Amino acid sequence: MKKLIISLVLFSLPISLEAARLVVEIDTGIETINALEGMIKVPSGVSIHDIYTGNSVILIWIAEPTLNDANTIFFAGLSPGGFRGIYPIFSIEGKWGERDLSRFSFSSISALKNDGSGTAVPVKLRVKSSEVAEDEAPPEPFTPIISASVDIFDGKYFISFLTQDKGTGIERYEKAATWFLKPGRSDWIEAKSPLVLSRAEVFQRIHIRAVDKSGNYMEVSTAAPYHYATLLIGLIILLCVLLLLRRSFRSSSQ
């Protein structure tokens, strides 16, 4: 009787929550897919601190995994070229008990086959425990592309950029535009791709910075369409100034 009472007391005590990380994985079986969307119902009592997309098999997020007011995580994304097998989709960091792992549920899962026609195929999703690792690596190097089309943004020049982060995932992108020097701290502003360039920016050098959720960043830059013309004009002006100074110096020395 005494053992039964102790067991009932222990069972009624709240489960201790531990800080940990879970990984949401997909198993496509024999199918190769290139698009995925779905929802995960988070059990009550689970505390989620953050969601990371680093090292994900999804390359382009249509809707990054986000926890909504209904305690549900919705996600949707693409992987051009497709993939087959078992891969991580995203990871969840927070606090939960051991028994909560089996209480996560999936719904509205839609996977499209990489066959050119978007055929729906069945896939399996699961949640498993993972170690929390430090992310000290920056996002992957990337190359911004400046384009213009009569069908987009009224023919104005725009810049597109995208990269991946194998750690915690991309948090945001930042942009700066300079004439000659490197951008200072106050020059950076948050930006999203694609981004229309202003009249001044088409003559400047455009800098893009990808920042991950751990604060690591990768910074790249590219010349806007008329940036080299700006450099040439600047060089011509500088030469003219030097010639005038030289003549002025000669006149004063005679």
Coordinates of C-alpha atoms in Angstrom, one line a residue:
M1 CA 0.0 0.0 0.0
K2 CA 2.9 2.4 0.9
K3 CA 4.5 1.7 -2.5
L4 CA 1.3 2.4 -4.3
I5 CA 0.9 5.8 -2.6
I6 CA 4.4 6.8 -3.4
S7 CA 3.9 5.8 -7.0
L8 CA 0.7 7.9 -7.2
V9 CA 2.4 10.9 -5.7
L10 CA 5.4 10.7 -8.1
F11 CA 3.1 10.3 -11.1
S12 CA 1.1 13.3 -10.0
L13 CA 4.2 15.6 -9.8
P14 CA 4.8 17.8 -12.8
I15 CA 7.4 16.6 -15.3
S16 CA 10.6 18.6 -15.1
L17 CA 11.3 20.6 -18.2
E18 CA 14.8 20.6 -19.6
A19 CA 16.4 23.0 -22.1
A20 CA 17.0 21.0 -25.3
R21 CA 16.7 20.9 -29.0
L22 CA 14.5 18.8 -31.3
V23 CA 15.0 18.2 -35.0
V24 CA 12.1 17.8 -37.3
E25 CA 13.1 15.2 -40.0
I26 CA 11.5 14.0 -43.2
D27 CA 11.7 10.6 -44.7
T28 CA 10.7 10.6 -48.4
G29 CA 11.2 6.8 -48.8
I30 CA 11.9 6.0 -52.5
E31 CA 10.4 9.3 -53.8
T32 CA 12.3 12.4 -54.8
I33 CA 10.4 15.6 -53.9
N34 CA 11.1 19.3 -54.4
A35 CA 8.3 20.9 -52.4
L36 CA 6.9 20.5 -48.9
E37 CA 4.5 22.1 -46.6
G38 CA 2.7 21.2 -43.4
M39 CA 1.8 21.9 -39.8
I40 CA 3.1 20.7 -36.4
K41 CA 0.9 20.8 -33.3
V42 CA 3.0 21.7 -30.3
P43 CA 1.9 19.9 -27.1
S44 CA 0.6 22.0 -24.3
G45 CA 3.2 22.8 -21.6
V46 CA 6.0 22.8 -24.1
S47 CA 8.0 26.1 -24.1
I48 CA 9.6 27.0 -27.4
H49 CA 12.4 29.6 -27.4
D50 CA 13.4 29.6 -31.1
I51 CA 13.2 27.8 -34.4
Y52 CA 16.2 27.3 -36.6
T53 CA 16.4 26.5 -40.3
G54 CA 20.1 25.9 -40.5
N55 CA 21.3 22.7 -42.2
S56 CA 17.8 22.3 -43.7
V57 CA 17.1 20.3 -46.8
I58 CA 14.7 23.1 -47.8
L59 CA 16.6 25.7 -49.8
I60 CA 13.9 28.3 -50.4
W61 CA 11.4 29.0 -47.7
I62 CA 7.9 30.2 -48.9
A63 CA 6.9 30.3 -45.3
E64 CA 9.6 29.9 -42.6
P65 CA 8.5 27.7 -39.7
T66 CA 6.9 30.0 -37.2
L67 CA 4.9 29.3 -34.0
N68 CA 1.5 30.9 -34.1
D69 CA -1.1 31.7 -31.4
A70 CA -2.8 28.3 -31.9
N71 CA 0.5 26.6 -30.7
T72 CA 1.0 25.3 -34.3
I73 CA 4.1 25.6 -36.5
F74 CA 3.4 26.1 -40.2
F75 CA 6.1 25.7 -42.8
A76 CA 6.4 25.6 -46.6
G77 CA 9.4 25.5 -48.9
L78 CA 11.1 24.4 -52.0
S79 CA 14.3 22.5 -52.9
P80 CA 15.0 22.9 -56.7
G81 CA 16.5 19.7 -58.1
G82 CA 14.7 17.7 -55.4
F83 CA 16.0 15.3 -52.7
R84 CA 15.4 11.8 -51.5
G85 CA 16.0 10.1 -48.2
I86 CA 16.1 11.2 -44.6
Y87 CA 16.9 14.9 -44.0
P88 CA 16.4 17.6 -41.3
I89 CA 13.8 20.3 -42.1
F90 CA 14.3 22.5 -39.1
S91 CA 15.1 22.4 -35.4
I92 CA 13.2 23.6 -32.3
E93 CA 14.9 24.9 -29.2
G94 CA 13.0 25.1 -25.9
K95 CA 11.9 23.2 -22.8
W96 CA 9.8 20.1 -22.5
G97 CA 9.6 16.8 -20.7
E98 CA 10.6 13.4 -21.9
R99 CA 7.0 12.3 -22.6
D100 CA 6.3 15.4 -24.7
L101 CA 8.4 14.1 -27.6
S102 CA 5.7 11.6 -28.6
R103 CA 2.9 14.2 -28.3
F104 CA 4.0 16.4 -31.3
S105 CA 1.6 15.8 -34.1
F106 CA 1.7 16.5 -37.9
S107 CA -1.2 17.6 -40.1
S108 CA -1.9 19.0 -43.6
I109 CA 1.4 17.5 -44.9
S110 CA 1.8 18.0 -48.6
A111 CA 4.9 16.8 -50.6
L112 CA 5.3 17.2 -54.3
K113 CA 7.3 14.8 -56.5
N114 CA 10.2 16.2 -58.5
D115 CA 8.6 15.0 -61.8
G116 CA 7.8 18.3 -63.5
S117 CA 4.1 18.0 -62.8
G118 CA 4.0 18.3 -59.0
T119 CA 2.5 14.9 -58.3
A120 CA 1.6 14.5 -54.6
V121 CA 3.4 11.7 -52.8
P122 CA 3.3 10.4 -49.2
V123 CA 6.2 11.2 -46.8
K124 CA 6.9 10.6 -43.2
L125 CA 7.8 13.3 -40.7
R126 CA 9.1 12.8 -37.1
V127 CA 10.6 14.7 -34.2
K128 CA 13.7 13.5 -32.4
S129 CA 16.1 14.8 -29.8
S130 CA 19.3 16.6 -30.8
E131 CA 22.3 18.1 -29.1
V132 CA 22.6 21.9 -28.7
A133 CA 25.7 22.9 -30.5
E134 CA 27.5 26.3 -30.7
D135 CA 27.2 28.1 -34.0
E136 CA 30.4 30.0 -34.8
A137 CA 30.4 29.6 -38.6
P138 CA 29.1 32.4 -40.8
P139 CA 26.5 31.8 -43.6
E140 CA 27.7 30.4 -46.9
P141 CA 29.3 32.8 -49.4
F142 CA 26.9 34.1 -52.1
T143 CA 26.8 36.4 -55.1
P144 CA 24.1 39.1 -55.4
I145 CA 22.6 39.5 -58.8
I146 CA 21.5 42.9 -60.3
S147 CA 18.8 42.6 -63.0
A148 CA 16.3 44.7 -64.9
S149 CA 13.2 43.7 -66.8
V150 CA 10.3 45.6 -68.3
D151 CA 8.0 43.1 -66.7
I152 CA 9.3 43.6 -63.1
F153 CA 9.3 46.8 -61.0
D154 CA 8.5 48.9 -64.0
G155 CA 11.9 48.2 -65.6
K156 CA 13.9 49.5 -62.6
Y157 CA 17.1 47.8 -61.6
F158 CA 16.8 45.4 -58.6
I159 CA 19.1 43.2 -56.7
S160 CA 18.4 39.6 -55.7
F161 CA 20.3 37.6 -53.0
L162 CA 20.0 34.3 -51.2
T163 CA 22.3 32.1 -49.1
Q164 CA 22.2 29.2 -46.6
D165 CA 23.5 28.8 -43.1
K166 CA 24.4 25.3 -41.8
G167 CA 24.1 26.3 -38.1
T168 CA 21.2 28.2 -36.7
G169 CA 19.8 29.6 -40.0
I170 CA 19.5 33.0 -41.6
E171 CA 18.1 35.6 -39.3
R172 CA 18.1 38.6 -41.7
Y173 CA 19.8 40.4 -44.6
E174 CA 21.2 43.9 -44.5
K175 CA 22.1 46.3 -47.3
A176 CA 24.5 49.2 -47.6
A177 CA 25.4 51.4 -50.6
T178 CA 28.7 53.3 -50.9
W179 CA 30.5 55.4 -53.5
F180 CA 34.1 54.4 -52.8
L181 CA 34.7 53.5 -49.2
K182 CA 33.5 50.5 -47.1
P183 CA 30.2 50.9 -45.3
G184 CA 30.2 52.1 -41.7
R185 CA 28.0 50.8 -38.9
S186 CA 25.3 53.4 -39.5
D187 CA 25.1 52.6 -43.3
W188 CA 23.5 49.2 -42.8
I189 CA 19.7 48.7 -43.0
E190 CA 17.6 45.6 -43.0
A191 CA 16.6 44.4 -46.5
K192 CA 14.7 41.7 -48.3
S193 CA 15.3 40.1 -51.7
P194 CA 14.5 41.2 -54.3
L195 CA 15.2 44.9 -53.6
V196 CA 14.7 47.8 -56.0
L197 CA 17.7 50.1 -56.3
S198 CA 17.3 53.8 -56.0
R199 CA 18.5 56.3 -58.6
A200 CA 21.6 57.0 -56.6
E201 CA 22.3 53.3 -55.8
V202 CA 22.7 52.3 -59.5
F203 CA 25.9 54.5 -59.5
Q204 CA 27.2 53.0 -56.3
R205 CA 28.6 49.7 -54.9
I206 CA 26.0 47.5 -53.2
H207 CA 27.0 45.6 -50.1
I208 CA 24.8 42.7 -48.8
R209 CA 25.3 41.1 -45.4
A210 CA 23.6 37.8 -44.4
V211 CA 23.3 37.4 -40.6
D212 CA 22.5 34.1 -38.8
K213 CA 20.6 33.7 -35.6
S214 CA 23.9 33.5 -33.6
G215 CA 25.1 36.8 -34.9
N216 CA 27.6 35.5 -37.4
Y217 CA 27.5 37.2 -40.8
M218 CA 28.8 36.9 -44.3
E219 CA 29.4 40.2 -46.2
V220 CA 29.6 40.4 -50.0
S221 CA 29.4 43.3 -52.5
T222 CA 28.8 43.9 -56.2
A223 CA 29.1 46.9 -58.5
A224 CA 25.8 48.5 -59.6
P225 CA 25.3 49.0 -63.3
Y226 CA 26.9 52.5 -63.5
H227 CA 29.4 52.2 -60.6
Y228 CA 32.4 51.9 -62.9
A229 CA 31.2 55.0 -64.8
T230 CA 31.2 56.8 -61.5
L231 CA 34.8 55.6 -60.8
L232 CA 35.9 56.8 -64.2
I233 CA 34.2 60.2 -63.8
G234 CA 35.8 60.5 -60.3
L235 CA 39.2 59.6 -61.8
I236 CA 38.8 62.2 -64.5
I237 CA 37.9 64.9 -62.0
L238 CA 40.8 63.9 -59.8
L239 CA 43.2 64.2 -62.8
C240 CA 41.8 67.6 -63.7
V241 CA 42.2 68.8 -60.2
L242 CA 45.8 67.6 -60.1
L243 CA 46.6 69.3 -63.5
L244 CA 45.1 72.6 -62.2
L245 CA 47.2 72.3 -59.0
R246 CA 50.3 71.6 -61.1
R247 CA 49.7 74.6 -63.3
S248 CA 49.0 76.8 -60.3
F249 CA 52.2 75.6 -58.7
R250 CA 54.2 76.4 -61.9
S251 CA 52.7 79.8 -62.2
S252 CA 53.5 80.7 -58.7
S253 CA 57.1 79.5 -59.0
Q254 CA 57.9 81.6 -62.0

